[in-house]
Amino acid sequence: MRSRFNINNYSNLGQRAITAFFGAIVVVGGSIYSDWTYFIIFAVILGFSQMEFYKLSGLDGMLPLKSFGTFLGLMIFTLTFLIEKEQFRNEYLYLMFPLVSLTFFIKLYRKTDKKPFTGVAFTYLGIFYVAVPFSLLNLAVFSVDQVYHFEILIGCLLILWASDTGAYFAGTKFGKTKLFERVSPKKSWEGFLGGAFSAIAVAFVLARYFHVIEDWKWLVIAGIIIVAGTYGDLIESLFKRSIEIKDSGQILPGHGGFMDRFDGLLLSAPFITAFLKIF
């Protein structure tokens, strides 16, 4: 009798490995294939991540505008992509100001909201916490000569994944000294150092093969991801602990939700983009 593949039959580590493998193929392959496939893939990731954030906010009694907030996030992502691709003029970004202001009008007509401004605040928080960092990736990948360079995105992701993987295994094997026990009891300094070592090692390899930016910039990006990525993970842990849940979702077996997988990128992207644009 033919056996059916069921990822739930595997251990948590096995599920993580299988999900990471197929997810990496989609993200890396799509980003390399063309700028439009990159756009579609990350628009989907952004949409799911922002909906997760609004869903979690709802569990804590908040009432953000889930659909409209996600629409605004996708609009910002789309506009920044088209502007960086030089298909739209920079002035089109001003469209976001009246669109974002519509949040107040919508809340004004919601009679069931007892605290409408709290809902407005969390709608905006979802945009700034999730949509803006993903949108800044557009500025990063087009930061050299206004041409799409997948190497920048893939390099950042490889460093981030190396950091996460190194921290996971080093923390599991050697973790004793707590990094930030109040927020994330399982994280350790040994795990942090293991992640840092892995990230720097990958940065050296990228500097050897990806010459779209100077070698030293890969090492700086690795430093940014090591620090900001760790804080991004801790901040999402703080958010989840405040509403007493373990994972942001269940859509990615072994990893939880999209925010669980990309939390390090949310805080790293603004610093990386600022660094690449300034230098």
Short mmCIF file of C-alpha atoms in Angstrom, two decimals:
data_model
loop_
_atom_site.label_atom_id
_atom_site.label_comp_id
_atom_site.label_asym_id
_atom_site.label_seq_id
_atom_site.Cartn_x
_atom_site.Cartn_y
_atom_site.Cartn_z
CA MET A 1 0.00 0.00 0.00
CA ARG A 2 1.45 3.36 -1.03
CA SER A 3 2.38 5.54 1.94
CA ARG A 4 1.46 9.19 1.92
CA PHE A 5 3.86 11.94 2.90
CA ASN A 6 2.75 13.66 6.10
CA ILE A 7 5.07 16.28 7.54
CA ASN A 8 3.41 15.90 10.94
CA ASN A 9 4.99 12.44 11.22
CA TYR A 10 8.41 14.06 11.54
CA SER A 11 10.02 15.55 14.65
CA ASN A 12 10.03 19.32 15.14
CA LEU A 13 13.62 19.45 13.85
CA GLY A 14 12.62 17.38 10.82
CA GLN A 15 9.66 19.64 10.11
CA ARG A 16 11.90 22.71 10.42
CA ALA A 17 14.41 21.23 7.98
CA ILE A 18 11.79 20.22 5.38
CA THR A 19 9.97 23.57 5.56
CA ALA A 20 13.23 25.50 5.41
CA PHE A 21 14.44 23.49 2.40
CA PHE A 22 11.35 23.99 0.26
CA GLY A 23 10.86 27.56 1.46
CA ALA A 24 14.44 28.44 0.57
CA ILE A 25 14.02 26.95 -2.91
CA VAL A 26 10.96 29.12 -3.55
CA VAL A 27 12.40 32.33 -2.09
CA VAL A 28 15.93 31.98 -3.49
CA GLY A 29 14.83 30.59 -6.85
CA GLY A 30 12.14 33.23 -7.32
CA SER A 31 14.44 36.07 -6.30
CA ILE A 32 17.13 34.94 -8.73
CA TYR A 33 14.72 34.32 -11.61
CA SER A 34 13.57 37.94 -12.00
CA ASP A 35 12.66 41.10 -10.14
CA TRP A 36 8.96 40.41 -10.77
CA THR A 37 9.03 36.94 -9.21
CA TYR A 38 10.89 38.48 -6.25
CA PHE A 39 8.12 41.07 -6.01
CA ILE A 40 5.33 38.46 -6.06
CA ILE A 41 6.97 36.17 -3.50
CA PHE A 42 7.70 38.93 -0.99
CA ALA A 43 4.31 40.54 -1.52
CA VAL A 44 2.77 37.20 -0.47
CA ILE A 45 5.10 36.93 2.54
CA LEU A 46 4.28 40.51 3.52
CA GLY A 47 0.54 39.91 3.21
CA PHE A 48 0.60 36.80 5.39
CA SER A 49 2.92 38.42 7.96
CA GLN A 50 0.79 41.51 8.33
CA MET A 51 -2.43 39.50 8.63
CA GLU A 52 -0.74 37.42 11.34
CA PHE A 53 0.19 40.57 13.24
CA TYR A 54 -3.38 41.88 13.09
CA LYS A 55 -4.78 38.49 14.09
CA LEU A 56 -2.49 38.38 17.15
CA SER A 57 -3.44 41.96 18.03
CA GLY A 58 -7.08 40.88 17.96
CA LEU A 59 -6.33 38.12 20.48
CA ASP A 60 -5.23 40.85 22.88
CA GLY A 61 -8.51 42.72 22.48
CA MET A 62 -7.34 45.21 19.87
CA LEU A 63 -9.41 45.92 16.77
CA PRO A 64 -7.10 46.97 13.93
CA LEU A 65 -8.39 47.22 10.37
CA LYS A 66 -7.00 43.88 9.20
CA SER A 67 -7.91 43.93 5.52
CA PHE A 68 -7.42 47.66 4.98
CA GLY A 69 -4.15 47.72 6.93
CA THR A 70 -2.80 44.81 4.88
CA PHE A 71 -3.95 46.56 1.70
CA LEU A 72 -2.02 49.68 2.74
CA GLY A 73 1.07 47.60 3.48
CA LEU A 74 0.92 45.96 0.06
CA MET A 75 0.39 49.37 -1.56
CA ILE A 76 3.54 50.74 0.09
CA PHE A 77 5.48 47.66 -1.01
CA THR A 78 4.16 47.95 -4.57
CA LEU A 79 4.81 51.68 -4.88
CA THR A 80 8.37 51.46 -3.56
CA PHE A 81 9.08 48.57 -5.94
CA LEU A 82 7.73 50.40 -9.00
CA ILE A 83 9.50 53.62 -8.04
CA GLU A 84 12.83 51.87 -7.54
CA LYS A 85 12.27 50.05 -10.83
CA GLU A 86 11.75 53.53 -12.37
CA GLN A 87 8.29 52.71 -13.68
CA PHE A 88 6.69 55.32 -11.41
CA ARG A 89 7.97 58.74 -10.45
CA ASN A 90 8.95 59.38 -6.83
CA GLU A 91 5.95 61.67 -6.45
CA TYR A 92 3.57 58.70 -6.56
CA LEU A 93 4.67 57.78 -3.05
CA TYR A 94 2.67 60.80 -1.82
CA LEU A 95 -0.46 58.78 -2.62
CA MET A 96 0.13 56.90 0.62
CA PHE A 97 -0.63 59.91 2.82
CA PRO A 98 -4.31 60.28 1.84
CA LEU A 99 -4.73 56.49 1.68
CA VAL A 100 -3.36 56.00 5.20
CA SER A 101 -5.54 58.86 6.45
CA LEU A 102 -8.63 56.92 5.34
CA THR A 103 -8.11 54.75 8.44
CA PHE A 104 -9.65 57.53 10.54
CA PHE A 105 -12.69 57.79 8.26
CA ILE A 106 -13.31 54.05 8.39
CA LYS A 107 -13.03 53.97 12.19
CA LEU A 108 -15.39 56.93 12.46
CA TYR A 109 -18.18 54.83 10.95
CA ARG A 110 -17.47 51.70 13.00
CA LYS A 111 -20.14 51.96 15.69
CA THR A 112 -19.05 48.82 17.56
CA ASP A 113 -15.53 50.08 18.36
CA LYS A 114 -15.30 51.23 21.98
CA LYS A 115 -11.69 52.39 21.58
CA PRO A 116 -11.36 53.41 17.93
CA PHE A 117 -8.02 55.18 18.31
CA THR A 118 -6.47 52.03 19.76
CA GLY A 119 -7.56 50.26 16.59
CA VAL A 120 -6.08 53.05 14.48
CA ALA A 121 -2.81 52.83 16.42
CA PHE A 122 -2.49 49.07 15.91
CA THR A 123 -3.41 49.39 12.24
CA TYR A 124 -0.52 51.83 11.83
CA LEU A 125 1.77 49.68 13.98
CA GLY A 126 1.20 46.74 11.63
CA ILE A 127 2.23 48.95 8.71
CA PHE A 128 5.39 50.30 10.35
CA TYR A 129 6.40 47.04 12.03
CA VAL A 130 5.79 44.70 9.08
CA ALA A 131 5.11 46.50 5.78
CA VAL A 132 7.75 49.24 5.98
CA PRO A 133 10.71 46.86 6.60
CA PHE A 134 9.64 44.63 3.70
CA SER A 135 9.23 47.72 1.51
CA LEU A 136 12.72 48.89 2.42
CA LEU A 137 14.03 45.68 0.89
CA ASN A 138 13.05 47.20 -2.48
CA LEU A 139 15.41 50.11 -1.81
CA ALA A 140 18.17 47.69 -0.81
CA VAL A 141 17.99 45.43 -3.88
CA PHE A 142 17.95 48.46 -6.20
CA SER A 143 20.58 50.37 -4.22
CA VAL A 144 23.38 49.81 -6.77
CA ASP A 145 22.90 51.75 -10.03
CA GLN A 146 19.08 51.51 -9.71
CA VAL A 147 19.30 47.97 -11.10
CA TYR A 148 17.78 44.92 -9.41
CA HIS A 149 20.55 42.84 -7.78
CA PHE A 150 19.28 39.58 -6.32
CA GLU A 151 22.72 39.05 -4.75
CA ILE A 152 22.00 41.68 -2.10
CA LEU A 153 18.73 40.04 -1.03
CA ILE A 154 20.02 36.46 -1.23
CA GLY A 155 23.16 37.44 0.64
CA CYS A 156 21.19 39.04 3.47
CA LEU A 157 18.86 36.04 3.70
CA LEU A 158 21.74 33.55 3.74
CA ILE A 159 23.45 35.48 6.54
CA LEU A 160 20.17 35.67 8.47
CA TRP A 161 19.45 31.96 8.01
CA ALA A 162 23.01 31.07 8.97
CA SER A 163 22.68 33.17 12.10
CA ASP A 164 19.37 31.52 13.04
CA THR A 165 20.67 28.01 12.32
CA GLY A 166 23.95 28.51 14.15
CA ALA A 167 22.15 29.99 17.15
CA TYR A 168 19.65 27.10 17.21
CA PHE A 169 22.25 24.32 17.20
CA ALA A 170 24.79 26.08 19.43
CA GLY A 171 22.07 27.00 21.89
CA THR A 172 20.65 23.47 21.91
CA LYS A 173 24.08 21.88 22.40
CA PHE A 174 25.91 24.35 24.63
CA GLY A 175 23.32 26.86 25.85
CA LYS A 176 23.63 27.61 29.57
CA THR A 177 23.98 31.36 30.03
CA LYS A 178 20.62 33.04 29.48
CA LEU A 179 20.60 35.90 26.98
CA PHE A 180 17.29 37.57 27.90
CA GLU A 181 15.43 35.18 30.17
CA ARG A 182 12.53 37.52 30.95
CA VAL A 183 11.49 37.61 27.30
CA SER A 184 12.88 34.38 25.81
CA PRO A 185 13.98 31.76 28.38
CA LYS A 186 15.48 29.40 25.77
CA LYS A 187 17.87 31.89 24.18
CA SER A 188 21.46 31.83 25.42
CA TRP A 189 24.70 33.70 24.91
CA GLU A 190 26.23 30.47 23.61
CA GLY A 191 23.52 30.37 20.95
CA PHE A 192 24.09 34.02 20.12
CA LEU A 193 27.83 33.43 19.65
CA GLY A 194 27.17 30.33 17.54
CA GLY A 195 24.84 32.36 15.32
CA ALA A 196 27.38 35.17 15.07
CA PHE A 197 30.13 32.79 14.02
CA SER A 198 27.91 31.22 11.33
CA ALA A 199 26.79 34.61 10.01
CA ILE A 200 30.35 35.95 9.74
CA ALA A 201 31.53 32.75 8.03
CA VAL A 202 28.78 33.08 5.41
CA ALA A 203 29.62 36.79 4.97
CA PHE A 204 33.23 35.87 4.13
CA VAL A 205 31.99 33.40 1.51
CA LEU A 206 29.61 35.99 0.03
CA ALA A 207 32.43 38.54 -0.17
CA ARG A 208 34.36 36.03 -2.24
CA TYR A 209 31.62 35.35 -4.78
CA PHE A 210 29.14 38.27 -4.69
CA HIS A 211 30.95 41.37 -5.89
CA VAL A 212 27.92 43.62 -6.38
CA ILE A 213 29.02 45.48 -3.21
CA GLU A 214 32.45 45.82 -1.59
CA ASP A 215 33.72 42.91 0.53
CA TRP A 216 33.74 44.87 3.78
CA LYS A 217 30.07 45.72 3.38
CA TRP A 218 29.11 42.06 3.66
CA LEU A 219 30.84 41.93 7.03
CA VAL A 220 29.01 45.07 8.18
CA ILE A 221 25.70 43.58 7.01
CA ALA A 222 26.53 40.42 8.95
CA GLY A 223 27.14 42.55 12.06
CA ILE A 224 23.81 44.33 11.56
CA ILE A 225 21.95 41.04 11.16
CA ILE A 226 23.65 39.46 14.18
CA VAL A 227 22.59 42.33 16.46
CA ALA A 228 19.37 43.64 14.90
CA GLY A 229 18.18 40.15 13.92
CA THR A 230 18.57 38.95 17.51
CA TYR A 231 16.67 41.96 18.82
CA GLY A 232 13.99 41.39 16.18
CA ASP A 233 13.52 37.87 17.49
CA LEU A 234 13.38 39.10 21.08
CA ILE A 235 10.87 41.84 20.23
CA GLU A 236 8.54 39.36 18.56
CA SER A 237 8.93 37.05 21.57
CA LEU A 238 7.96 39.97 23.81
CA PHE A 239 4.89 40.60 21.64
CA LYS A 240 3.85 36.93 21.77
CA ARG A 241 4.44 36.68 25.52
CA SER A 242 2.25 39.73 26.08
CA ILE A 243 -0.68 37.80 24.60
CA GLU A 244 0.49 34.43 25.97
CA ILE A 245 0.99 32.45 22.77
CA LYS A 246 3.95 30.39 21.53
CA ASP A 247 3.89 30.92 17.75
CA SER A 248 2.48 33.63 15.50
CA GLY A 249 0.77 30.95 13.38
CA GLN A 250 0.87 27.33 12.21
CA ILE A 251 1.22 27.78 8.45
CA LEU A 252 4.95 26.86 8.41
CA PRO A 253 5.47 23.44 10.07
CA GLY A 254 8.33 23.51 12.56
CA HIS A 255 8.63 27.28 12.36
CA GLY A 256 5.18 28.59 13.30
CA GLY A 257 4.00 31.56 11.27
CA PHE A 258 5.57 33.91 8.77
CA MET A 259 6.45 36.42 11.50
CA ASP A 260 8.29 33.68 13.39
CA ARG A 261 10.38 33.01 10.28
CA PHE A 262 11.04 36.61 9.25
CA ASP A 263 11.13 38.46 12.60
CA GLY A 264 14.88 38.97 12.34
CA LEU A 265 14.47 40.54 8.91
CA LEU A 266 11.87 43.03 10.15
CA LEU A 267 14.36 44.80 12.38
CA SER A 268 17.44 44.22 10.21
CA ALA A 269 16.01 45.59 6.94
CA PRO A 270 15.84 49.27 8.03
CA PHE A 271 19.46 49.24 9.22
CA ILE A 272 20.72 47.37 6.16
CA THR A 273 18.90 49.70 3.76
CA ALA A 274 20.12 52.82 5.56
CA PHE A 275 23.69 51.48 5.50
CA LEU A 276 23.61 50.64 1.77
CA LYS A 277 22.00 53.97 0.85
CA ILE A 278 24.36 56.11 2.94
CA PHE A 279 27.57 54.26 2.01
#
